[in-house]
Backbone as JSON Lines, residues from 0, in Angstrom:
{"i":0,"aa":"M","n":[149.12,51.19,71.41],"ca":[148.56,52.34,72.1],"c":[148.96,52.24,73.57]}
{"i":1,"aa":"S","n":[149.44,53.3,74.11],"ca":[149.88,53.29,75.5],"c":[148.91,54.09,76.36]}
{"i":2,"aa":"T","n":[149.2,54.13,77.62],"ca":[148.36,54.85,78.55],"c":[149.23,55.58,79.55]}
{"i":3,"aa":"S","n":[148.6,56.39,80.37],"ca":[149.31,57.09,81.44],"c":[148.49,56.99,82.71]}
{"i":4,"aa":"I","n":[149.11,57.29,83.81],"ca":[148.45,57.17,85.11],"c":[147.19,58.03,85.17]}
{"i":5,"aa":"G","n":[147.2,59.18,84.5],"ca":[146.05,60.1,84.53],"c":[144.82,59.57,83.83]}
{"i":6,"aa":"R","n":[144.98,58.58,82.95],"ca":[143.84,58.02,82.23],"c":[143.13,56.92,83.01]}
{"i":7,"aa":"L","n":[143.71,56.48,84.13],"ca":[143.1,55.41,84.93],"c":[142.03,56.01,85.83]}
{"i":8,"aa":"R","n":[140.87,56.28,85.26],"ca":[139.83,57.02,86.0],"c":[138.61,56.19,86.38]}
{"i":9,"aa":"Y","n":[138.56,54.94,85.98],"ca":[137.41,54.09,86.31],"c":[137.78,53.16,87.47]}
{"i":10,"aa":"K","n":[136.98,53.17,88.52],"ca":[137.23,52.27,89.65],"c":[136.54,50.94,89.35]}
{"i":11,"aa":"V","n":[137.34,49.89,89.18],"ca":[136.83,48.58,88.79],"c":[137.22,47.55,89.85]}
{"i":12,"aa":"E","n":[136.63,46.37,89.73],"ca":[136.97,45.26,90.61],"c":[137.51,44.11,89.79]}
{"i":13,"aa":"L","n":[138.63,43.56,90.22],"ca":[139.19,42.36,89.63],"c":[138.61,41.17,90.39]}
{"i":14,"aa":"Q","n":[137.97,40.24,89.67],"ca":[137.26,39.15,90.32],"c":[137.73,37.8,89.8]}
{"i":15,"aa":"S","n":[137.72,36.8,90.69],"ca":[138.06,35.43,90.3],"c":[136.89,34.51,90.64]}
{"i":16,"aa":"A","n":[136.76,33.44,89.86],"ca":[135.68,32.48,90.07],"c":[136.08,31.47,91.13]}
{"i":17,"aa":"T","n":[135.12,31.1,91.95],"ca":[135.31,30.01,92.9],"c":[134.13,29.06,92.74]}
{"i":18,"aa":"N","n":[134.43,27.78,92.76],"ca":[133.39,26.76,92.65],"c":[133.06,26.24,94.03]}
{"i":19,"aa":"S","n":[131.78,26.09,94.31],"ca":[131.36,25.51,95.59],"c":[130.31,24.44,95.3]}
{"i":20,"aa":"S","n":[130.3,23.44,96.14],"ca":[129.39,22.32,95.97],"c":[127.94,22.79,96.14]}
{"i":21,"aa":"D","n":[127.06,22.27,95.28],"ca":[125.65,22.66,95.38],"c":[124.84,21.64,96.18]}
{"i":22,"aa":"G","n":[125.5,20.61,96.73],"ca":[124.81,19.62,97.54],"c":[124.16,18.5,96.76]}
{"i":23,"aa":"A","n":[124.15,18.61,95.44],"ca":[123.54,17.58,94.6],"c":[124.57,16.93,93.69]}
{"i":24,"aa":"G","n":[125.84,17.05,94.04],"ca":[126.9,16.44,93.24],"c":[127.47,17.36,92.19]}
{"i":25,"aa":"G","n":[126.96,18.56,92.07],"ca":[127.46,19.52,91.09],"c":[128.13,20.7,91.77]}
{"i":26,"aa":"Y","n":[128.45,21.69,90.97],"ca":[129.11,22.88,91.49],"c":[128.41,24.14,90.98]}
{"i":27,"aa":"T","n":[128.46,25.16,91.77],"ca":[128.01,26.48,91.33],"c":[129.2,27.41,91.38]}
{"i":28,"aa":"S","n":[129.23,28.32,90.43],"ca":[130.32,29.28,90.36],"c":[129.87,30.62,90.93]}
{"i":29,"aa":"S","n":[130.74,31.22,91.69],"ca":[130.5,32.58,92.15],"c":[131.82,33.33,92.03]}
{"i":30,"aa":"F","n":[131.73,34.64,92.0],"ca":[132.92,35.46,91.82],"c":[133.22,36.24,93.09]}
{"i":31,"aa":"N","n":[134.49,36.26,93.46],"ca":[134.97,37.0,94.62],"c":[135.88,38.12,94.15]}
{"i":32,"aa":"T","n":[135.78,39.27,94.78],"ca":[136.64,40.39,94.42],"c":[138.02,40.2,95.03]}
{"i":33,"aa":"I","n":[139.03,40.26,94.17],"ca":[140.42,40.14,94.6],"c":[140.97,41.5,94.97]}
{"i":34,"aa":"A","n":[140.65,42.51,94.14],"ca":[141.19,43.85,94.37],"c":[140.31,44.9,93.7]}
{"i":35,"aa":"S","n":[140.3,46.1,94.27],"ca":[139.7,47.25,93.62],"c":[140.83,48.03,92.98]}
{"i":36,"aa":"L","n":[140.66,48.37,91.71],"ca":[141.72,49.01,90.92],"c":[141.17,50.21,90.17]}
{"i":37,"aa":"F","n":[142.07,51.04,89.69],"ca":[141.7,52.08,88.75],"c":[142.14,51.64,87.37]}
{"i":38,"aa":"A","n":[141.27,51.87,86.37],"ca":[141.53,51.37,85.03],"c":[141.14,52.4,83.98]}
{"i":39,"aa":"D","n":[141.66,52.19,82.78],"ca":[141.29,52.95,81.59],"c":[140.56,51.97,80.68]}
{"i":40,"aa":"I","n":[139.29,52.22,80.4],"ca":[138.47,51.31,79.59],"c":[138.24,51.96,78.23]}
{"i":41,"aa":"R","n":[138.64,51.24,77.16],"ca":[138.47,51.76,75.8],"c":[137.78,50.72,74.92]}
{"i":42,"aa":"P","n":[136.62,51.06,74.35],"ca":[135.98,50.13,73.42],"c":[136.86,49.92,72.2]}
{"i":43,"aa":"A","n":[136.93,48.67,71.71],"ca":[137.79,48.36,70.57],"c":[136.98,47.93,69.34]}
{"i":44,"aa":"S","n":[135.99,47.04,69.53],"ca":[135.19,46.58,68.4],"c":[133.9,45.96,68.89]}
{"i":45,"aa":"G","n":[132.99,45.75,67.96],"ca":[131.71,45.13,68.3],"c":[131.33,44.12,67.24]}
{"i":46,"aa":"D","n":[130.52,43.15,67.64],"ca":[130.12,42.09,66.73],"c":[128.73,41.6,67.14]}
{"i":47,"aa":"E","n":[127.99,41.11,66.17],"ca":[126.67,40.58,66.42],"c":[126.56,39.23,65.73]}
{"i":48,"aa":"S","n":[125.95,38.26,66.4],"ca":[125.77,36.95,65.79],"c":[124.4,36.41,66.15]}
{"i":49,"aa":"Y","n":[123.95,35.46,65.37],"ca":[122.66,34.82,65.58],"c":[122.93,33.41,66.08]}
{"i":50,"aa":"R","n":[122.64,33.16,67.35],"ca":[122.9,31.86,67.95],"c":[121.71,31.42,68.78]}
{"i":51,"aa":"Q","n":[121.37,30.17,68.65],"ca":[120.29,29.56,69.41],"c":[118.99,30.37,69.34]}
{"i":52,"aa":"G","n":[118.68,30.86,68.17],"ca":[117.44,31.57,67.95],"c":[117.4,33.0,68.44]}
{"i":53,"aa":"K","n":[118.55,33.54,68.86],"ca":[118.6,34.91,69.36],"c":[119.79,35.66,68.77]}
{"i":54,"aa":"V","n":[119.63,36.95,68.67],"ca":[120.75,37.79,68.28],"c":[121.57,38.07,69.53]}
{"i":55,"aa":"Q","n":[122.89,37.8,69.46],"ca":[123.77,38.03,70.58],"c":[124.86,39.02,70.15]}
{"i":56,"aa":"D","n":[125.05,40.03,70.98],"ca":[126.08,41.01,70.64],"c":[127.28,40.83,71.57]}
{"i":57,"aa":"K","n":[128.43,41.19,71.06],"ca":[129.68,41.08,71.82],"c":[130.5,42.33,71.52]}
{"i":58,"aa":"T","n":[130.97,42.96,72.56],"ca":[131.83,44.14,72.41],"c":[133.19,43.82,73.02]}
{"i":59,"aa":"T","n":[134.23,44.17,72.29],"ca":[135.59,43.96,72.77],"c":[136.14,45.28,73.28]}
{"i":60,"aa":"H","n":[136.78,45.24,74.44],"ca":[137.37,46.42,75.05],"c":[138.84,46.17,75.35]}
{"i":61,"aa":"K","n":[139.61,47.23,75.37],"ca":[140.97,47.22,75.89],"c":[140.91,47.91,77.24]}
{"i":62,"aa":"I","n":[141.32,47.21,78.27],"ca":[141.32,47.76,79.62],"c":[142.75,47.81,80.11]}
{"i":63,"aa":"Y","n":[143.19,48.99,80.53],"ca":[144.55,49.19,81.01],"c":[144.55,49.37,82.51]}
{"i":64,"aa":"I","n":[145.41,48.61,83.2],"ca":[145.57,48.74,84.64],"c":[147.06,48.77,84.95]}
{"i":65,"aa":"R","n":[147.39,49.16,86.19],"ca":[148.78,49.09,86.61],"c":[149.21,47.63,86.67]}
{"i":66,"aa":"H","n":[150.49,47.4,86.47],"ca":[151.01,46.04,86.38],"c":[150.74,45.24,87.66]}
{"i":67,"aa":"R","n":[150.28,44.0,87.47],"ca":[150.08,43.04,88.55],"c":[150.51,41.68,88.02]}
{"i":68,"aa":"N","n":[151.09,40.87,88.88],"ca":[151.51,39.53,88.47],"c":[150.42,38.48,88.63]}
{"i":69,"aa":"D","n":[149.34,38.8,89.33],"ca":[148.34,37.8,89.66],"c":[147.1,37.81,88.76]}
{"i":70,"aa":"V","n":[147.11,38.52,87.65],"ca":[145.94,38.56,86.76],"c":[145.98,37.35,85.83]}
{"i":71,"aa":"K","n":[144.83,36.68,85.69],"ca":[144.74,35.49,84.84],"c":[143.56,35.64,83.88]}
{"i":72,"aa":"T","n":[143.57,34.84,82.82],"ca":[142.51,34.94,81.82],"c":[141.18,34.33,82.27]}
{"i":73,"aa":"N","n":[141.16,33.64,83.4],"ca":[139.87,33.15,83.9],"c":[139.26,34.13,84.92]}
{"i":74,"aa":"Y","n":[139.87,35.3,85.07],"ca":[139.34,36.36,85.91],"c":[138.42,37.25,85.07]}
{"i":75,"aa":"R","n":[137.77,38.17,85.74],"ca":[136.94,39.14,85.03],"c":[137.06,40.49,85.72]}
{"i":76,"aa":"I","n":[136.64,41.53,85.0],"ca":[136.6,42.89,85.52],"c":[135.13,43.28,85.66]}
{"i":77,"aa":"S","n":[134.78,43.84,86.81],"ca":[133.42,44.31,87.04],"c":[133.47,45.83,87.2]}
{"i":78,"aa":"Y","n":[132.59,46.51,86.44],"ca":[132.52,47.97,86.54],"c":[131.07,48.39,86.37]}
{"i":79,"aa":"D","n":[130.51,49.02,87.38],"ca":[129.18,49.63,87.29],"c":[128.15,48.66,86.72]}
{"i":80,"aa":"Q","n":[128.04,47.47,87.27],"ca":[127.12,46.41,86.86],"c":[127.4,45.88,85.45]}
{"i":81,"aa":"R","n":[128.58,46.14,84.94],"ca":[129.02,45.58,83.65],"c":[130.11,44.56,83.93]}
{"i":82,"aa":"I","n":[130.14,43.5,83.13],"ca":[131.12,42.43,83.31],"c":[131.98,42.33,82.05]}
{"i":83,"aa":"F","n":[133.29,42.33,82.25],"ca":[134.26,42.2,81.17],"c":[135.06,40.92,81.4]}
{"i":84,"aa":"N","n":[134.94,39.94,80.52],"ca":[135.69,38.68,80.62],"c":[137.06,38.86,80.0]}
{"i":85,"aa":"I","n":[138.11,38.56,80.73],"ca":[139.49,38.75,80.26],"c":[139.85,37.64,79.29]}
{"i":86,"aa":"K","n":[140.3,38.02,78.09],"ca":[140.69,37.06,77.05],"c":[142.2,37.0,76.85]}
{"i":87,"aa":"S","n":[142.89,38.13,77.02],"ca":[144.35,38.13,76.89],"c":[144.95,39.22,77.76]}
{"i":88,"aa":"I","n":[146.23,39.03,78.11],"ca":[146.95,39.93,79.0],"c":[148.29,40.27,78.36]}
{"i":89,"aa":"L","n":[148.56,41.56,78.18],"ca":[149.84,42.0,77.6],"c":[150.55,42.96,78.55]}
{"i":90,"aa":"N","n":[151.82,42.71,78.78],"ca":[152.66,43.62,79.56],"c":[153.17,44.68,78.58]}
{"i":91,"aa":"I","n":[152.67,45.89,78.69],"ca":[152.99,46.94,77.72],"c":[154.47,47.29,77.78]}
{"i":92,"aa":"D","n":[155.14,47.2,76.65],"ca":[156.56,47.51,76.48],"c":[157.46,46.66,77.38]}
{"i":93,"aa":"E","n":[156.92,45.59,77.99],"ca":[157.68,44.72,78.88],"c":[158.41,45.5,79.98]}
{"i":94,"aa":"R","n":[157.75,46.55,80.48],"ca":[158.37,47.41,81.49],"c":[157.74,47.26,82.87]}
{"i":95,"aa":"N","n":[156.77,46.36,83.01],"ca":[156.09,46.12,84.28],"c":[155.48,47.38,84.88]}
{"i":96,"aa":"R","n":[154.95,48.24,84.01],"ca":[154.26,49.45,84.49],"c":[152.76,49.32,84.32]}
{"i":97,"aa":"F","n":[152.33,48.92,83.12],"ca":[150.9,48.76,82.82],"c":[150.7,47.44,82.1]}
{"i":98,"aa":"I","n":[149.48,46.89,82.26],"ca":[149.1,45.75,81.44],"c":[147.82,46.08,80.69]}
{"i":99,"aa":"E","n":[147.74,45.53,79.48],"ca":[146.58,45.71,78.63],"c":[145.77,44.41,78.64]}
{"i":100,"aa":"L","n":[144.52,44.51,79.05],"ca":[143.63,43.36,79.08],"c":[142.67,43.48,77.9]}
{"i":101,"aa":"T","n":[142.64,42.49,77.06],"ca":[141.64,42.43,76.0],"c":[140.45,41.67,76.59]}
{"i":102,"aa":"C","n":[139.3,42.34,76.65],"ca":[138.14,41.78,77.34],"c":[136.92,41.82,76.41]}
{"i":103,"aa":"T","n":[135.98,40.91,76.66],"ca":[134.72,40.92,75.94],"c":[133.59,41.19,76.91]}
{"i":104,"aa":"E","n":[132.62,41.91,76.44],"ca":[131.41,42.23,77.21],"c":[130.22,41.71,76.43]}
{"i":105,"aa":"G","n":[129.27,41.11,77.12],"ca":[128.07,40.62,76.45],"c":[128.2,39.21,75.93]}
{"i":106,"aa":"E","n":[129.29,38.54,76.28],"ca":[129.52,37.18,75.84],"c":[129.63,36.29,77.07]}
{"i":107,"aa":"V","n":[128.96,35.16,77.04],"ca":[129.04,34.23,78.17],"c":[130.41,33.59,78.15]}
{"i":108,"aa":"N","n":[131.06,33.55,79.3],"ca":[132.41,33.01,79.39],"c":[132.43,31.52,79.33]}
């Protein structure tokens, strides 16, 4: 499935994790925004599982953005108080125009 520039209508933030010392010998993770982008967000599938005494749901999305060389799978996409963890990155048609990010929502990274 491909996309076009006109479908990139959601303003999202590309974020990376940074670890900082908590003063007690451990680390805390926080996320910093690398860039604000326009994206096309499409739900792909959903799943529910029973873990640790609770029902946990997970939704998979395909998110399309303009091509960037600096996107990594340990980054995430933030949109309207929703968090999408990036699981895979595909360069569509190997033309360096768009990339397809397979992301999960509702799952702890």
